[in-house]
Every structure is written in structure tokens, then in C-alpha cells.
């Protein structure tokens, strides 16, 4: 059962309003782009299922945290938000494939390769990666901004792919301690998209270097916090509740924060990172309140 605090945040405008805005935009992009009907259907299935939309929400709130007005960079931030969600969805589709995590449940529904077949799942994932960059290149003005944002998106995507390799085909030096290995995996696999999401938002919103740096620290901290919470949920919640396979980390013998530190110390680490994320936003006024609320939500989420 979600706590009262988690329930309050799940219904918060901080989440629902930007999530709806991004979902409507994503549907429009996927409907307007000429595509074979079966590929469009697969891409829509992958993207428009019931996801939390945390990364695009971070993009939009990072843009407003630095923006001088509500409108500055709003169109650009929305396109960047949709692009990061497409990259995230591509990664989920490919991660679920038989050659990777071999999962048949995602967002409470059959994974894309179960729904549309393996070949289509590979191709729809590829498409989403291409579409994300196409969107940045075509929707952002001026073109200098498009170049800057697409570089951020490329770095985030490639670091995430490196994180998947660190996690699933590891090639670490034996001298590296388990906790450092785990942090390296998560800072790449999960943290990279959080960082890219926030930096793209701050750049679209017209943030200066110091603001972008502060938002980057916030993103790195909440990215790690999100993953520790994810590790905790994997051992404390059911598959039915999560809408994806629970208990997989232990089943696959994966190192996790609860596995290395224990459950209670992991919860303490979540609290420490939550406080650190708030500190990183100290220079911002109330326009960063949605980022502060989002951090608190991610700390108490039950899904
Ligand atoms: C295949 C290139 C490639 C990368 C895969 C995303 C990923 C990297 C693996 C999925 C497994 C996993 C545990 C990733 C860590 C990040 C994470 C918890 C993803 C799920 O994100 P949520 O909870 O998902 O935000 P929704 O469905 O709400 O969007």
C-alpha cells in the first residue's frame, strides 16, 4: 500500500500535468510521422503505455527552474522531454528482449516482443532512438540550441548503453570494490538519462553555466536515489504491484544496494541523497519547487 505521503505526491500536479502534456505530444509525433502501420502500432505500444514519465517531467521542471518566464524555451523543452522519453522507451524495449533481460511484463502489460514479435521490437526500439534525434533536429530553434541539446541526448544515450554493458556484460578491473562497481553501473544505466533529462531542460530554459551545473548535481543525486529505491522495491514489492518482474536482481545474482548495504542502511542512503538533492537546488527560488517535490516523491515512491 502506498503511504499517505506517496499517495499525495502521485496525484500531485507536479507529476500529472507535465506527464499529460508529454503524452499528448508523443502521440502527435508518432501519429504524424509517415511509418508503416505495424511499426507505428508497435512504437505507440512501447511509448504510450502507462509509464511514470519521470525523465520528461524532470526536463520540463528543470526548464522552468531556470527560465525567466514560463514561456522561455517551453516549446523546445517539450520536444526535448518527448525525446528523452523515447530514448527511455527504446531502452526498456531492448532491455526486455530475450537476448537481454528476457522479460514478458512491462508497465503491467506484455512486453513489446511478446506483443509484436522480436524482430518488430528490435526495429521499434531502433526507430525510437532515431525519432528522438529527428525531433531535436527538427523542432528546436535556433539550430545552435538543437546541436547543443542533441549532444546532451547522445551523451546520455551512450552512457546508458555503457551502463547496460557494465551491468550485463561486465569488464571491471578486479581491484574495483563492489560498491564502486554498483555505483558505476547505476550512474550510467539509470543516472545518465536523469542527467540528460535535467541538463536538456536547463539548457532549453536558458540557464547559465552555474545553474546548469547545479541542476546537473541535482540530477546525479536523484538518479542514484531513484535506483536505490528501485533496488529496494525489487525486494520489498510484488510483481503484480510493480507491473514488472520483482525479485529479479536476486534471481540473477545481481549486486544491489540492499544486497551490499542491507535494507535499512539503503533506506538511510535514500534519505541522505534526498537531502543532498535539496541542497543542490539552494540557489534557486520557488520556480524549482516542482523539482524539490519531485525528489521527495521519488524518495517515497512505491512503484
Ligand atoms: C538496452 C541500451 C539498453 C539499456 C537498458 C533501461 C535499462 C537500460 C534497463 C531496464 C532495467 C532497469 C532496472 C533499468 C534501470 C532504470 C530503470 C529503473 C528503469 C525503469 O524506469 P521507470 O521506473 O519506468 O521510470 P517507467 O515504466 O515508469 O517509465
XYZ file of N, CA and C and ligand atoms in Angstrom, residues 50-55 85 88 90-92 94-95 100 106-107 160-161 164 189-190 226-227 230 244 301, ligand 1:
107
model
N 1.361 2.789 -19.758
C 1.324 3.568 -18.507
C 2.673 3.683 -17.787
N 3.522 4.560 -18.293
C 4.811 4.839 -17.641
C 4.693 6.034 -16.720
N 5.660 6.211 -15.855
C 5.605 7.330 -14.899
C 6.021 8.657 -15.529
N 6.770 8.609 -16.636
C 7.232 9.824 -17.369
C 8.166 10.694 -16.522
N 8.931 10.053 -15.645
C 9.773 10.853 -14.741
C 10.824 11.673 -15.478
N 11.423 11.085 -16.509
C 12.511 11.804 -17.184
C 11.997 13.043 -17.902
N 12.042 10.680 -23.344
C 11.129 9.562 -23.059
C 11.223 8.504 -24.170
N 14.255 6.511 -23.427
C 13.964 5.632 -22.280
C 13.130 4.425 -22.741
N 12.852 3.158 -25.760
C 13.697 2.277 -26.589
C 14.525 1.364 -25.684
N 15.078 1.928 -24.601
C 15.948 1.119 -23.736
C 15.142 0.036 -23.013
N 13.911 0.360 -22.639
C 13.081 -0.650 -21.967
C 12.745 -1.789 -22.929
N 14.391 -2.793 -25.601
C 15.562 -3.639 -25.891
C 16.001 -4.415 -24.641
N 15.884 -3.792 -23.479
C 16.268 -4.491 -22.243
C 15.393 -5.725 -22.000
N 18.511 -10.070 -23.819
C 18.920 -9.227 -22.681
C 18.256 -9.762 -21.411
N 5.910 -5.580 -18.670
C 6.459 -4.218 -18.556
C 5.286 -3.259 -18.471
N 5.318 -2.350 -17.533
C 4.234 -1.387 -17.339
C 2.883 -2.096 -17.246
N 24.108 5.498 -21.071
C 23.155 4.479 -20.629
C 23.508 3.115 -21.240
N 23.869 3.125 -22.522
C 24.244 1.858 -23.182
C 25.497 1.279 -22.495
N 24.435 -0.405 -19.399
C 23.846 -1.727 -19.636
C 24.950 -2.765 -19.808
N 23.718 3.509 -16.163
C 22.496 2.879 -16.681
C 21.240 3.707 -16.368
N 21.148 4.198 -15.158
C 19.970 4.976 -14.766
C 20.275 6.469 -14.745
N 16.967 7.336 -7.032
C 15.906 6.606 -7.739
C 16.279 5.124 -7.852
N 17.552 4.868 -8.183
C 17.967 3.481 -8.396
C 18.000 2.697 -7.093
N 14.652 1.799 -6.433
C 14.263 0.719 -7.345
C 14.755 -0.635 -6.818
N 6.017 -5.202 -13.318
C 7.208 -5.774 -13.963
C 7.760 -6.804 -12.985
N 8.358 6.752 -3.454
C 7.509 6.051 -4.416
C 7.426 4.558 -4.051
C 19.012 -1.881 -23.644
C 20.536 0.043 -24.202
C 19.722 -0.660 -23.229
C 19.636 -0.163 -21.993
C 18.771 -0.731 -20.967
C 16.544 0.912 -19.020
C 17.568 -0.147 -18.981
C 18.850 0.068 -19.711
C 17.287 -1.283 -18.376
C 15.967 -1.565 -17.735
C 16.150 -2.216 -16.427
C 16.473 -1.268 -15.321
C 16.275 -1.771 -13.946
C 16.945 -0.071 -15.572
C 17.244 0.912 -14.551
C 16.433 2.099 -14.831
C 15.007 1.837 -14.514
C 14.620 1.555 -13.118
C 14.125 1.856 -15.493
C 12.659 1.834 -15.267
O 12.304 3.203 -15.190
P 10.892 3.712 -14.673
O 10.605 3.050 -13.338
O 9.928 3.087 -15.759
O 10.895 5.180 -14.704
P 8.537 3.648 -16.359
O 7.867 2.409 -16.918
O 7.732 4.263 -15.255
O 8.894 4.620 -17.433
